[in-house]
XYZ file of C-alpha atoms in Angstrom:
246
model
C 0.623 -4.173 -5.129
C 2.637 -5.265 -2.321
C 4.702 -3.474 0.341
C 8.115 -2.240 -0.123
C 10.937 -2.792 2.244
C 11.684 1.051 1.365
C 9.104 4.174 1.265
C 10.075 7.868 -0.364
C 9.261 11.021 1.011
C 9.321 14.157 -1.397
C 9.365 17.177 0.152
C 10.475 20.865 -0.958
C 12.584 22.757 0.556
C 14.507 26.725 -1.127
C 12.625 25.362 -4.457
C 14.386 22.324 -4.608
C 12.772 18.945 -4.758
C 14.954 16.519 -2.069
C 13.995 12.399 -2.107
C 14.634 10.727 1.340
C 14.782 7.286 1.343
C 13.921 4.786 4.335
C 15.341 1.572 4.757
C 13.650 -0.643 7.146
C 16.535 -3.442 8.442
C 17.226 -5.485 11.393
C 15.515 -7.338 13.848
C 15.499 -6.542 17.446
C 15.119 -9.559 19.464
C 14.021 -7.498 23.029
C 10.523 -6.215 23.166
C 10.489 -2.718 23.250
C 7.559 0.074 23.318
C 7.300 1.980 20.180
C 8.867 5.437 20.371
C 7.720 8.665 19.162
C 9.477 11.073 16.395
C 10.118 14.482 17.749
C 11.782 15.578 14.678
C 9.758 18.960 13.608
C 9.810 20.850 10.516
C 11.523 24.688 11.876
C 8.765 27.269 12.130
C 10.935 29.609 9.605
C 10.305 27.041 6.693
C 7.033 28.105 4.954
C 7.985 25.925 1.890
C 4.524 23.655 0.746
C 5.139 20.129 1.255
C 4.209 17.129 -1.294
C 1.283 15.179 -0.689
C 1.668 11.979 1.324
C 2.705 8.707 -1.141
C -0.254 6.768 -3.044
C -1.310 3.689 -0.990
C -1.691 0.954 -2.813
C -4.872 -0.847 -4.507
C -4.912 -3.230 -1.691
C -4.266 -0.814 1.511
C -7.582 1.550 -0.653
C -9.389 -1.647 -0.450
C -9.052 -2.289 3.112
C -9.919 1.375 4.031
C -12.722 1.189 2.143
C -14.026 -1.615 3.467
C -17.585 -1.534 5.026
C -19.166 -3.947 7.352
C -21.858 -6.268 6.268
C -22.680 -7.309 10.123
C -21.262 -5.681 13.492
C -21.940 -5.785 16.613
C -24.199 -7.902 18.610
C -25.628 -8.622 14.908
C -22.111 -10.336 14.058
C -22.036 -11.319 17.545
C -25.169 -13.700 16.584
C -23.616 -15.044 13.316
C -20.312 -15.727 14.500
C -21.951 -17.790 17.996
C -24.142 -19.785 15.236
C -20.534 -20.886 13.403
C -20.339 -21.147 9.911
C -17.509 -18.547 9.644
C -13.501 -18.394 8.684
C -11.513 -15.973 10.802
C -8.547 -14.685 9.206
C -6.587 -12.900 11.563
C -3.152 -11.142 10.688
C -0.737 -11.798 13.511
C -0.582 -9.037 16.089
C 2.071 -6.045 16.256
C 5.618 -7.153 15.691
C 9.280 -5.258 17.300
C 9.749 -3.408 13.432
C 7.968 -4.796 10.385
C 10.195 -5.438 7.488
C 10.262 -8.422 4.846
C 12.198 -11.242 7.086
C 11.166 -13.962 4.372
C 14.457 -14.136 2.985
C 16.203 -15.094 5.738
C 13.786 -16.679 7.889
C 14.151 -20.168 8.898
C 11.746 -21.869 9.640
C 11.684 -23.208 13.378
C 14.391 -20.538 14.712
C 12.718 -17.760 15.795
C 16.382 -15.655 16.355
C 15.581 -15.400 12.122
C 12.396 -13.772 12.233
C 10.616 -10.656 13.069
C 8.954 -11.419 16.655
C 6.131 -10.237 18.953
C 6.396 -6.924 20.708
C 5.024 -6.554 24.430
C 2.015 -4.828 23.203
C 1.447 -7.734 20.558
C 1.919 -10.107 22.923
C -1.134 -7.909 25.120
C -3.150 -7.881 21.799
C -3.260 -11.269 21.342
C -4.179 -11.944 25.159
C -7.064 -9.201 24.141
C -8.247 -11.260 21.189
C -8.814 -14.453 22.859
C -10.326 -12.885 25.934
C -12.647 -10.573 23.610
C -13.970 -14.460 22.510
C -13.748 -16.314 25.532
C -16.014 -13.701 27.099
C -18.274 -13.394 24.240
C -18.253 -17.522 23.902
C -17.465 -17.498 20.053
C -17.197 -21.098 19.720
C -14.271 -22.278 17.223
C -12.567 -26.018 16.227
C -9.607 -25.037 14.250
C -6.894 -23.089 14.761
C -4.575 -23.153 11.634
C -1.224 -20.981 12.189
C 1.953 -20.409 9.171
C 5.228 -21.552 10.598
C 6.267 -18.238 11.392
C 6.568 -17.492 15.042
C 4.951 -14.710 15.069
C 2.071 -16.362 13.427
C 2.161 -19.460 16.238
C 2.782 -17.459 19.010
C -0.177 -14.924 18.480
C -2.359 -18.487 17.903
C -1.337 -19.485 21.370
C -1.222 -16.684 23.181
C -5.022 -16.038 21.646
C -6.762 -19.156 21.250
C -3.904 -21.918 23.188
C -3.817 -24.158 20.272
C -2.605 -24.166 16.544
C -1.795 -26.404 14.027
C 1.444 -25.388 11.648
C 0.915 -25.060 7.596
C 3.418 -24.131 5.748
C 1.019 -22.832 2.989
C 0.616 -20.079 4.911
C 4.205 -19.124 4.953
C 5.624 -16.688 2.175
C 7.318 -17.322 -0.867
C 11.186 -16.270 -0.550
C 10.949 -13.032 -2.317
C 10.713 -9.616 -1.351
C 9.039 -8.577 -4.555
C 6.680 -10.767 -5.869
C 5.721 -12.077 -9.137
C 2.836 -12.736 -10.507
C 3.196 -16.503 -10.470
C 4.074 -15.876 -6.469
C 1.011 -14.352 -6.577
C -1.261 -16.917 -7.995
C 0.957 -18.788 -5.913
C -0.377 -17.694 -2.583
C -3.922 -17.077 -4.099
C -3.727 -21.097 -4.298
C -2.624 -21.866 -1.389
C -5.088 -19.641 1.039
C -8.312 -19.740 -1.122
C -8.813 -23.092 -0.184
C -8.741 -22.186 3.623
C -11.416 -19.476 3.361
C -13.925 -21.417 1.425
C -13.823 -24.743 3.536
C -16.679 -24.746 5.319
C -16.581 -24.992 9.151
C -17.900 -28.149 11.475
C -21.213 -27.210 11.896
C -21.911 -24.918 15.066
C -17.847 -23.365 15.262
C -15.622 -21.405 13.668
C -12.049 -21.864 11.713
C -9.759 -19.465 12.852
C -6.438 -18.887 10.409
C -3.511 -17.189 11.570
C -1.394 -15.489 8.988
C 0.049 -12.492 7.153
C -0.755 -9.571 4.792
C 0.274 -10.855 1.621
C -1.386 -14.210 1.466
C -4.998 -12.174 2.166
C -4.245 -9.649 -0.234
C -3.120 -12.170 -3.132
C -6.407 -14.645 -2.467
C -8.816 -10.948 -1.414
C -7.380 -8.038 -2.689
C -7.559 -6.554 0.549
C -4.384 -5.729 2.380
C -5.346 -6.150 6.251
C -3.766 -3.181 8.051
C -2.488 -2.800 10.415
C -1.184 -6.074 12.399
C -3.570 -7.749 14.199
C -6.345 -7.182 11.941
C -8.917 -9.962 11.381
C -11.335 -10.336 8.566
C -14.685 -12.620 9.292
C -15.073 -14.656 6.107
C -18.493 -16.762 5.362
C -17.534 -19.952 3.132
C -20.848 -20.180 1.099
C -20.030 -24.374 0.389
C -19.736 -23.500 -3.070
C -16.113 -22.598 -3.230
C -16.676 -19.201 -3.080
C -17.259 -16.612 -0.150
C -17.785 -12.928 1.305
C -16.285 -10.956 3.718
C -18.687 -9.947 6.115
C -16.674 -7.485 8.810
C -12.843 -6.620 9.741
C -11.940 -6.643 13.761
C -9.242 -4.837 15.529
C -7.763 -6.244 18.314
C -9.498 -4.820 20.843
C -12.824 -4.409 18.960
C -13.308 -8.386 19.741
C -13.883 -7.435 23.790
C -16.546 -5.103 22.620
C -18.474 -7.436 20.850
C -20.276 -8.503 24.066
């Protein structure tokens, strides 16, 4: 179950059930800070209120999730290499499905970096500079957010466009198996021997080859290839959780 590009709010109000319906369009190309609603419910309505909308399997799945190793216990692991790093790029302007009209290479066509992803990204790759987590590849989709937050963090990438997403907004379950394909391969390669493979990318593509949906943006999950063509997820990082590691 993937995200929608629109989310529904039920809420009652004089006994009557009203729908509201948000759209979430445009891109704004200048960074801005993230603003607050100050819309309030008026004191006089005492009418209950619906329950907040059903996440999805794969947003339950990635609340659920519990560590396997953290701290200076995944510190260890991750210094002795062996691992894939799958890291969702950091926080966008507005997040909306741009895969329609994105083109590849023009960045004017797709969501981009906010200040405070920009920052995150600087956070991530200071978190493993300090902490010397040793890595060899950094693999990035073509998206430049996806790039961007590679350079920023780690100040190299290589471009694959099987990490891009396919040109739908609602996918089918071919797409699916699609993007299952394409990433599974990534997260079970096995490392050169003492570093660490670090893949930049999106939601989808983890949550078609995990089940997971990795929320919110900048989220990393530390994957162990076991050289069988299978492996486990061992711990998910926020942003600035990878300074603390230290």
């Amino acid at each position: 179950m993937f995200k929608q590009l629109q989310s529904k709010y039920y809420v009652f109000v004089g006994g009557y059930l009203l729908t509201a319906v948000l759209g979430l369009t445009g891109c704004d190309s200048t960074p801005s800070e993230p603003t607050s609603d100050s819309t309030k419910t008026p004191e006089t309505t005492a009418q209950p209120v619906a329950s907040e909308e059903k996440i999805s399997a794969g947003e339950q799945a990635n609340a659920d999730f519990q560590d396997k190793l953290s701290g200076q216990a995944l510190l260890n692991a991750l210094k002795q290499g062996g691992h894939v790093i799958y890291l969702r790029h950091t926080q966008t302007e507005k997040d909306y499905a741009d895969q329609l009209e994105a083109v590849m290479g023009d960045c004017s066509t797709q969501r981009m970096l906010s200040e405070i992803g920009w920052k995150q990204a600087r956070t991530i790759g200071e978190g493993f500079r300090k902490s010397a987590i040793p890595f060899d590849k950094v693999i990035s989709s073509q998206y430049c957010r996806a790039w961007q937050t590679a350079d920023l963090a780690f100040g190299k990438y290589e471009k694959n466009a099987d990490l891009n997403f396919p040109k739908a907004e609602d996918y089918t379950p071919e797409q699916t198996a699609q993007m299952k394909a394409q990433l599974t391969p990534m997260l079970t390669t096995v490392p050169t021997t003492g570093t660490n493979t670090i893949i930049v990318g999106h939601d989808d593509l983890f949550e078609a080859a995990t089940g997971i949906y990795p929320d919110p943006q900048g989220m990393a999950y530390v994957v162990k290839p076991d050289g069988k063509g299978g492996f486990e997820l061992i711990a998910n990082m926020l942003p600035e959780e990878w300074e603390k590691l230290e």
